[in-house]
XYZ file of N, CA and C in Angstrom:
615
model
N -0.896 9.966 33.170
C -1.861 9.872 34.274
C -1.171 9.274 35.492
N -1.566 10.263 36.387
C -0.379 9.569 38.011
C -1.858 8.560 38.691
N -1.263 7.614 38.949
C -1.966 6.482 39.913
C -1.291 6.305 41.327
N -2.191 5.915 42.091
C -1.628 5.804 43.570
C -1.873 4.109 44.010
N -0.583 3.617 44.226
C -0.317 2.258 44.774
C -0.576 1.505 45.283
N -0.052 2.966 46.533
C -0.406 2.801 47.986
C 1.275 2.150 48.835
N 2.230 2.391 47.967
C 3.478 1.694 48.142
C 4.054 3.461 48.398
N 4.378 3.677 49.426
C 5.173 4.948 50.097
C 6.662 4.219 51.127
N 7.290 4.830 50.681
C 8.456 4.894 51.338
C 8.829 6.212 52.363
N 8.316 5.892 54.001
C 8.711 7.348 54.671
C 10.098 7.161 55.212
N 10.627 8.100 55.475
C 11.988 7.943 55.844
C 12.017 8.387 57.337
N 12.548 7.819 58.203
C 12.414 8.113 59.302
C 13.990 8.313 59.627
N 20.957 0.563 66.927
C 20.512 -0.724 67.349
C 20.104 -0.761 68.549
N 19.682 -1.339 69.069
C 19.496 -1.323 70.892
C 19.169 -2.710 71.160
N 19.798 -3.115 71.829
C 20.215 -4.458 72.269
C 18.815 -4.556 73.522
N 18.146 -5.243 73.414
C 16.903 -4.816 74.585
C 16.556 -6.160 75.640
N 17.740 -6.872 75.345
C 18.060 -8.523 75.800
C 18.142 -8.478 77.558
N 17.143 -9.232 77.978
C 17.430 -9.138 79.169
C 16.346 -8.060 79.988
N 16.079 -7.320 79.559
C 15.066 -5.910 80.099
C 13.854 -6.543 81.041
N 13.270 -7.678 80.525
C 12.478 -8.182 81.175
C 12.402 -8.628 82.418
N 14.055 -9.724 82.209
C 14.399 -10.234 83.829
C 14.828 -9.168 84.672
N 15.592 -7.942 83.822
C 15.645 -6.986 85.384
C 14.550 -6.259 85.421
N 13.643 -6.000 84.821
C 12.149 -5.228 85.389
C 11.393 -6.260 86.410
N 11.534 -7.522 86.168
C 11.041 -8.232 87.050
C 11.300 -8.503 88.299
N 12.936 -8.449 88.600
C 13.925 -8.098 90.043
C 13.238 -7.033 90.149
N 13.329 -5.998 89.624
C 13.131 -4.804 90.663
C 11.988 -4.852 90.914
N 11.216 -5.045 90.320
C 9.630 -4.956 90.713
C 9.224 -5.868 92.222
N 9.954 -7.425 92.292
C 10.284 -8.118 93.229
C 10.670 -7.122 94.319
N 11.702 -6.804 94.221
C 12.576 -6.036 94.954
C 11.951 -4.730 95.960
N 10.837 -4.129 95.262
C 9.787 -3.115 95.404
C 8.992 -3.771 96.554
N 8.510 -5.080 96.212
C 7.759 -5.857 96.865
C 8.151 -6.326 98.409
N 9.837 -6.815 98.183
C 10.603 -7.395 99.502
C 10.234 -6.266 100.353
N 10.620 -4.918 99.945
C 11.324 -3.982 100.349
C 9.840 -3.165 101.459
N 8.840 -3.243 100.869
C 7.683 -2.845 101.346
C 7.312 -3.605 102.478
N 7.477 -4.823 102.100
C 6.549 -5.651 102.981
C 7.155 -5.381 104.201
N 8.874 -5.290 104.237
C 9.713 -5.493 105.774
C 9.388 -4.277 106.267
N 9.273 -3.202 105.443
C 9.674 -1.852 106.103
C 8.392 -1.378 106.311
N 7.001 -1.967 105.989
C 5.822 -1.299 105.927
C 5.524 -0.041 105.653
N 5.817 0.177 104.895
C 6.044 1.691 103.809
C 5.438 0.950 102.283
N 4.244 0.007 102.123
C 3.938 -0.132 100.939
C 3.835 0.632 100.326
N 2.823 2.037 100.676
C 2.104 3.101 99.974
C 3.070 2.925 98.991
N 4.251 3.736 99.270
C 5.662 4.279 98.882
C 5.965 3.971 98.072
N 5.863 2.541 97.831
C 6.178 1.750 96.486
C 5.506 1.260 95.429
N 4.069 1.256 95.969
C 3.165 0.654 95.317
C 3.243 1.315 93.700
N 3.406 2.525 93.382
C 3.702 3.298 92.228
C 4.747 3.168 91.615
N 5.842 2.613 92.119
C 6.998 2.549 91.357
C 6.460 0.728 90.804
N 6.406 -0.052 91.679
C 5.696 -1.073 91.569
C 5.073 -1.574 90.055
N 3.988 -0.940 90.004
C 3.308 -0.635 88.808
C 3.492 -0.129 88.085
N 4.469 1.006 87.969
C 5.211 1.462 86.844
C 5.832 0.344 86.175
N 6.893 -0.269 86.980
C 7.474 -1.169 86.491
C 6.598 -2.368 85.716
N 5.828 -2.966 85.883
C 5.029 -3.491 85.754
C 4.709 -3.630 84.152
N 4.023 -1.715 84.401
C 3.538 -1.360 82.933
C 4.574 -1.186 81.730
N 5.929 -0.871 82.366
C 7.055 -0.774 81.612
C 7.507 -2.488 80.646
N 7.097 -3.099 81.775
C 7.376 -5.019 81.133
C 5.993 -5.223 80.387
N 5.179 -4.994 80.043
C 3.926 -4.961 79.384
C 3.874 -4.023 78.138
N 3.827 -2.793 78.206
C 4.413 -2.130 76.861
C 5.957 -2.679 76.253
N 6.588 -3.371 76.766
C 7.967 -3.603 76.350
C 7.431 -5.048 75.086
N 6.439 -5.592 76.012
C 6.298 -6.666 75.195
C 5.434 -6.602 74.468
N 4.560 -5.412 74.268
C 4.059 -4.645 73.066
C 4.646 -4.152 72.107
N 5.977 -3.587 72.186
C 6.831 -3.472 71.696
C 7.496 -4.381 70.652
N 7.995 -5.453 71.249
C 8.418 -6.792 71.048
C 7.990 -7.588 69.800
N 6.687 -7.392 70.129
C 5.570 -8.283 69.388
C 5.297 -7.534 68.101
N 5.108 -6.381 68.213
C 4.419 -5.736 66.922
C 5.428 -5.168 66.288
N 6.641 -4.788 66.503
C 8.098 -3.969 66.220
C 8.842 -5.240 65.130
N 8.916 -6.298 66.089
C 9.543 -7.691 65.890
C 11.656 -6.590 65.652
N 11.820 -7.328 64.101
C 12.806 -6.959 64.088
C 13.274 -5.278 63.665
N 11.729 -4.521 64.169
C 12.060 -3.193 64.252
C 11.705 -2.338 64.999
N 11.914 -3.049 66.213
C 12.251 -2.939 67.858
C 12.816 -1.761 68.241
N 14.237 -1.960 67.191
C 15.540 -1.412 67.651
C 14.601 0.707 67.499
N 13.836 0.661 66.480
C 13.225 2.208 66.344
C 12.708 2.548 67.213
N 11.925 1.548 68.003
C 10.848 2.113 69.102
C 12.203 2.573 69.962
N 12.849 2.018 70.718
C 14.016 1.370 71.557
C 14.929 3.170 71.455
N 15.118 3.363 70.240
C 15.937 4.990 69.759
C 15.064 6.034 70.208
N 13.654 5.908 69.565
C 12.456 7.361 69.606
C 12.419 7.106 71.337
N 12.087 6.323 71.972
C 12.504 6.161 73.456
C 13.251 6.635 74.423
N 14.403 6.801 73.720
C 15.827 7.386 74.741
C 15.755 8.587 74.171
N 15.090 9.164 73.212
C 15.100 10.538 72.780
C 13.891 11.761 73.234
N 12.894 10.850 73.648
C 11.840 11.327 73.780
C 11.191 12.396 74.542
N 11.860 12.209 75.811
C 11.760 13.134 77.157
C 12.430 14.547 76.802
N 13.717 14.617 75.797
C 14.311 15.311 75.438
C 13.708 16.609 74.031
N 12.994 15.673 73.248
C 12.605 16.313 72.301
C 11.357 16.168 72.007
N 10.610 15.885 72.621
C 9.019 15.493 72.818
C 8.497 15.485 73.849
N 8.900 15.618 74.910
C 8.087 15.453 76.376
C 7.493 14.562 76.866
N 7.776 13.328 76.711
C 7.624 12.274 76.413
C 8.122 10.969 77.462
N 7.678 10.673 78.675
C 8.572 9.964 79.169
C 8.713 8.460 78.274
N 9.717 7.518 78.639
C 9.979 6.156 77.757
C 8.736 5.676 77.667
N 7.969 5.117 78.727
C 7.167 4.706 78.733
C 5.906 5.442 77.914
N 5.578 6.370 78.126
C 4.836 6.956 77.352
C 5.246 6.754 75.774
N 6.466 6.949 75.369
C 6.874 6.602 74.226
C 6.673 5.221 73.553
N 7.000 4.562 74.363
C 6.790 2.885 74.114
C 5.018 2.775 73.378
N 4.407 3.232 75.129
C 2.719 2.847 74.690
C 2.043 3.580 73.494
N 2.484 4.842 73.132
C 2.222 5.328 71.914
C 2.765 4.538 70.121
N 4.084 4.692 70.590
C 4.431 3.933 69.209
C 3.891 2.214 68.973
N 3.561 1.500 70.572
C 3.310 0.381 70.450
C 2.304 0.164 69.642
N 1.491 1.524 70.093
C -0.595 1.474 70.078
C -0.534 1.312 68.449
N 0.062 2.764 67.629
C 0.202 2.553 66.582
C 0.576 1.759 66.029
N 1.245 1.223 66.248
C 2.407 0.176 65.128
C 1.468 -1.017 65.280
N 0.829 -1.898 66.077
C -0.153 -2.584 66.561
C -1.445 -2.226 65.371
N -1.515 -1.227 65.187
C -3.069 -1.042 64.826
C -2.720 -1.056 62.830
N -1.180 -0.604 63.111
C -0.555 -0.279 60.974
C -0.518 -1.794 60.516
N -0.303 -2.703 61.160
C 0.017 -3.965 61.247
C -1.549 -4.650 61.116
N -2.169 -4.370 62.212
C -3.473 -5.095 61.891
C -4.294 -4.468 60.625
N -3.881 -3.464 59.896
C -4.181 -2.986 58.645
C -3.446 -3.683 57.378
N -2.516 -3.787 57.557
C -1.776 -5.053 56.454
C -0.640 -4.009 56.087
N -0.429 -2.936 56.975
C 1.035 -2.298 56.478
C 2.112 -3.489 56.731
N 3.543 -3.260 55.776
C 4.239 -3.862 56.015
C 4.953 -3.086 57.417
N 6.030 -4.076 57.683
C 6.341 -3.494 59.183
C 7.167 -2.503 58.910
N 8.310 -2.038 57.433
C 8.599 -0.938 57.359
C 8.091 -0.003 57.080
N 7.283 0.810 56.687
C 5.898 1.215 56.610
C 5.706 1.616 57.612
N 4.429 0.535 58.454
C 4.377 0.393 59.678
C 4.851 1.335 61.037
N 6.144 0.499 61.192
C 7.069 1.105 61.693
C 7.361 2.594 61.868
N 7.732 2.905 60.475
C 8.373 4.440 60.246
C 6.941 5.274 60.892
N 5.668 5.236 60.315
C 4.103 5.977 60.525
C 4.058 5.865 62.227
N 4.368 4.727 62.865
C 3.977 4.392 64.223
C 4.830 5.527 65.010
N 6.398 5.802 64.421
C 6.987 6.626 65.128
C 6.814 8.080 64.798
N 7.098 7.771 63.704
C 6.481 9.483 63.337
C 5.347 10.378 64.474
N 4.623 9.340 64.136
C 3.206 9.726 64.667
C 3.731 10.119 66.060
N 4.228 9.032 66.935
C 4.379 9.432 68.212
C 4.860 10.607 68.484
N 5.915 10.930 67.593
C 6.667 12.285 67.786
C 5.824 13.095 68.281
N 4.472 13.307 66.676
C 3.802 14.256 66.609
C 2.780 14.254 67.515
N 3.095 13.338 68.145
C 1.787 13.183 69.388
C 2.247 14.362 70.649
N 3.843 14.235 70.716
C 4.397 14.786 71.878
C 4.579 15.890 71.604
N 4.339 16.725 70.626
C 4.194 18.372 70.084
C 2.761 18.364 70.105
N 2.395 17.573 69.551
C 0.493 17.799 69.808
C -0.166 18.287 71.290
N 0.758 17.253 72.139
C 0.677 17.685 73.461
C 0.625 18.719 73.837
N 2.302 19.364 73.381
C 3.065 20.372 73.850
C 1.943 21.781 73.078
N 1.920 21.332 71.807
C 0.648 22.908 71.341
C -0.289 23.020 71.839
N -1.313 22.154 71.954
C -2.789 22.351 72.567
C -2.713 22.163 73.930
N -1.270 21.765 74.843
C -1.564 21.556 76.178
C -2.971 20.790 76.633
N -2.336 19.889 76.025
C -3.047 18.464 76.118
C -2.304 17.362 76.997
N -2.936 15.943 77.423
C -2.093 14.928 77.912
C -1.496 14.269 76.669
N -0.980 13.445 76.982
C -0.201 12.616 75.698
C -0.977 11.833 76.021
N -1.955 11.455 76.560
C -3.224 10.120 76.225
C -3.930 10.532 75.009
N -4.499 11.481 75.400
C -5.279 12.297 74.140
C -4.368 12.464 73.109
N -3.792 13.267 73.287
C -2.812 13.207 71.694
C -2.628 11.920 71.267
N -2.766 10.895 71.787
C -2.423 9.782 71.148
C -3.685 9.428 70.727
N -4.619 8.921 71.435
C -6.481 9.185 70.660
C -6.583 9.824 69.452
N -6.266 11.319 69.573
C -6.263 12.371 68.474
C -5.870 11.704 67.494
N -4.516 11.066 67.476
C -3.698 10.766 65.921
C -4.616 9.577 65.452
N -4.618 8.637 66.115
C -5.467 7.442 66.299
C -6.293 7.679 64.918
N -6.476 8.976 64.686
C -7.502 8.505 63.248
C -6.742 8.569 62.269
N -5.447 8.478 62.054
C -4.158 8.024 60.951
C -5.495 6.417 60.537
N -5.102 5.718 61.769
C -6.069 4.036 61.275
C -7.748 4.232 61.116
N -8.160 5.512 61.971
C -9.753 4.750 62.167
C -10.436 5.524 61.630
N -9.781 6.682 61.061
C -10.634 7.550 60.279
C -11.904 8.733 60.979
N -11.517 8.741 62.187
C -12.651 8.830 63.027
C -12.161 10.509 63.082
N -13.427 11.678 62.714
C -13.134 12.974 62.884
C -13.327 13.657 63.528
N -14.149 13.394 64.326
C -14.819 14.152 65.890
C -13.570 15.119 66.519
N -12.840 14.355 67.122
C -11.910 14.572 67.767
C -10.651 15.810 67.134
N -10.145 15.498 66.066
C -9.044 15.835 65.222
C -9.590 17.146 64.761
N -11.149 17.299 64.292
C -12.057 18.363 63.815
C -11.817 19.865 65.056
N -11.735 19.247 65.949
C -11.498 20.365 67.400
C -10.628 20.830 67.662
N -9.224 20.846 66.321
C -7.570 21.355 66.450
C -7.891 21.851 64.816
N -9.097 21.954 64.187
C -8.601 22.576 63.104
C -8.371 21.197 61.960
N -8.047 20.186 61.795
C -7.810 19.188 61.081
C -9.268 18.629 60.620
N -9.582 18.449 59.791
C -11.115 17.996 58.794
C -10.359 17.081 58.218
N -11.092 15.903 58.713
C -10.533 14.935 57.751
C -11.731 14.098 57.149
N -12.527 15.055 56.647
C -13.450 14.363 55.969
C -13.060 13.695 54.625
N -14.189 12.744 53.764
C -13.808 12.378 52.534
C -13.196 13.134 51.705
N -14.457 14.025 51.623
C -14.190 15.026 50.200
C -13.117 15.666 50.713
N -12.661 16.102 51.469
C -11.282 16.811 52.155
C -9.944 16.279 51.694
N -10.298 14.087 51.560
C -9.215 13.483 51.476
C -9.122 13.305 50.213
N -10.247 13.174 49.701
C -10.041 13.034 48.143
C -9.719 14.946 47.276
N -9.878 15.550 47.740
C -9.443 16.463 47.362
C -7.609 17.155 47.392
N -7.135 16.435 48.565
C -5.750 16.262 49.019
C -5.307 15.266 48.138
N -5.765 14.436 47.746
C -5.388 13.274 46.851
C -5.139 13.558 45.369
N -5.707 14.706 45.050
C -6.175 15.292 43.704
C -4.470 15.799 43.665
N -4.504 17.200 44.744
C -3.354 17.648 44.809
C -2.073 16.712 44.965
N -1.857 15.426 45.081
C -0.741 14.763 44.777
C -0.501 13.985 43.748
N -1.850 14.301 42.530
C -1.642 13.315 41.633
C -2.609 12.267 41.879
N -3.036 11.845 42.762
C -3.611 10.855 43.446
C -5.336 10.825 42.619
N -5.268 10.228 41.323
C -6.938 9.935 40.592
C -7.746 9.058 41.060
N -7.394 7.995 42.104
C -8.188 7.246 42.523
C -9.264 7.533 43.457
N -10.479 7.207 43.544
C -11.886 7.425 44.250
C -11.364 6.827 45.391
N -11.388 7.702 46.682
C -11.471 7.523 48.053
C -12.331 6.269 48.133
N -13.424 5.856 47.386
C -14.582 5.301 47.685
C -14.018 3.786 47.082
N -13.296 3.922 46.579
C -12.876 2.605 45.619
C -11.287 2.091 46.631
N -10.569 2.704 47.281
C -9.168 2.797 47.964
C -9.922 1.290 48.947
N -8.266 0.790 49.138
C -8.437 -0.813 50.124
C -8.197 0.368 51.842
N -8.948 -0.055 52.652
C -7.982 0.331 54.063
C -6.882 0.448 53.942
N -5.840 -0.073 53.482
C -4.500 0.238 53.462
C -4.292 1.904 53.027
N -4.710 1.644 52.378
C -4.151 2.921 51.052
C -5.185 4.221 51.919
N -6.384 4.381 52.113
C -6.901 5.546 52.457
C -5.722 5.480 54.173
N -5.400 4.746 54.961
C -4.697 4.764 56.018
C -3.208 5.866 55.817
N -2.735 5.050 54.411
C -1.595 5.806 54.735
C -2.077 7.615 53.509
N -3.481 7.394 53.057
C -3.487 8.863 52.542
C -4.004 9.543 53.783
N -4.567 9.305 54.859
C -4.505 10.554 56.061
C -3.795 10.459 56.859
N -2.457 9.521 56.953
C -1.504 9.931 57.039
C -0.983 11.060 56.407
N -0.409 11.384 55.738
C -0.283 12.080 54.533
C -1.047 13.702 54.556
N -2.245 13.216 54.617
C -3.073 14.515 55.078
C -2.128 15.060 56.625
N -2.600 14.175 57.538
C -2.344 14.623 59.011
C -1.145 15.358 59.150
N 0.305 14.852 58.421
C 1.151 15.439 58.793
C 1.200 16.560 58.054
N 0.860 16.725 57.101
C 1.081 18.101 56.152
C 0.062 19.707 56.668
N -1.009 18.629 57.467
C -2.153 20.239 57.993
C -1.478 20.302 59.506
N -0.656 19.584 60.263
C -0.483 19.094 61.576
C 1.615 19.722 61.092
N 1.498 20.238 59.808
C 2.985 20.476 59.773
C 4.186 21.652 61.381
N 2.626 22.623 60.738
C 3.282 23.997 61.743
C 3.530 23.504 63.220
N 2.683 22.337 63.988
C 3.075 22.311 65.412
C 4.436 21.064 65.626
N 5.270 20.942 64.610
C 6.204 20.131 64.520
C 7.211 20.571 64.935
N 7.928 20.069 66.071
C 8.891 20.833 66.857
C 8.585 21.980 68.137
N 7.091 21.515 68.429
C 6.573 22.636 69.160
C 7.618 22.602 70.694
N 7.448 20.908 71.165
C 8.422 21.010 72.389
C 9.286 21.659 72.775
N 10.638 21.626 71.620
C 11.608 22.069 71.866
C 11.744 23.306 71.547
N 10.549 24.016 70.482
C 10.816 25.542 70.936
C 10.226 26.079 72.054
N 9.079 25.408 72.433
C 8.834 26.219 73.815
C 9.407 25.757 74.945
């Protein structure tokens, strides 16, 4: 008889020392630069970019801890193979990894699901020609279970749906009896396997 754990292993450096004090110069710098030349408009956007860049960084920071260095990689890759600018990358993997954590994933765990996900956020994009806000909402029910949304690409992630996916892995335990942890990382599980075909959508189109 196969039993489910809830113990998955997914398989999925950057030195990030300092990032803060120079987002904070330049952002300064944005500021000097406006005020003399009266050309605020101009800057006011880079401004706040920056801004939001030192704010997701320390979202990052906090919920990553010593697995930072992943967000920090899926980041410099992102624009390239996901469509994805950094920042966008950051606030996605942050959102997740933030929310696997306040579920009681461990941070490797955690971690690996938070990025994954983002990936699949930035092909999610790229298939339904969507924003990457929404795609990130969309995945969002990896933690909250919530189907409204996910139901409108074809994905049902109802109970009987999950406990029936569960069947097919061996998985005898009652959806109804599972801790949050464990139903979290089984629609995981679901999501990426019905969400398989738009994987890599970016870079082929």
């Amino acid at each position: 008889m196969s039993t489910f754990d809830g113990n998955i292993i997914i398989g999925t450096s950057v030195d990030v020392g300092g990032i803060n004090t120079g987002l904070n110069k330049i952002s300064n710098a944005f500021r000097k630069l406006s005020h003399s030349t009266g050309i605020s408009g101009i800057f006011a956007d880079a401004t706040s970019a920056a801004s939001d860049l030192i704010e997701v960084q320390n979202i990052v920071d906090v919920t990553f801890e010593d697995m930072a260095w992943k967000a920090e990689r899926f980041a410099n890759v992102a624009i390239k193979q996901f469509g994805m600018s950094k920042l966008a990358a950051k606030q996605t993997a942050g959102s997740f990894m933030a929310m696997g954590r306040a579920m009681d994933l461990d941070k490797e765990n955690a971690s690996n699901i938070a990025i994954q996900l983002a990936a699949l956020s930035g092909d999610f994009a790229s298939f339904y020609n969507i924003s990457q806000e929404y795609a990130r909402v969309a995945l969002s029910a990896v933690y909250t279970g919530e189907t409204e949304t996910l139901k409108r690409y074809g994905v049902v992630l109802t109970e009987a749906n999950l406990q029936q996916f569960a069947m097919t892995k061996g998985i005898e335990s009652s959806i109804k009896k599972m801790s949050a942890r464990d139903k979290l990382i089984l629609r995981y599980m679901y999501i990426m396997e019905n969400l398989d075909f738009i994987q890599g959508d970016f870079v082929r189109t």
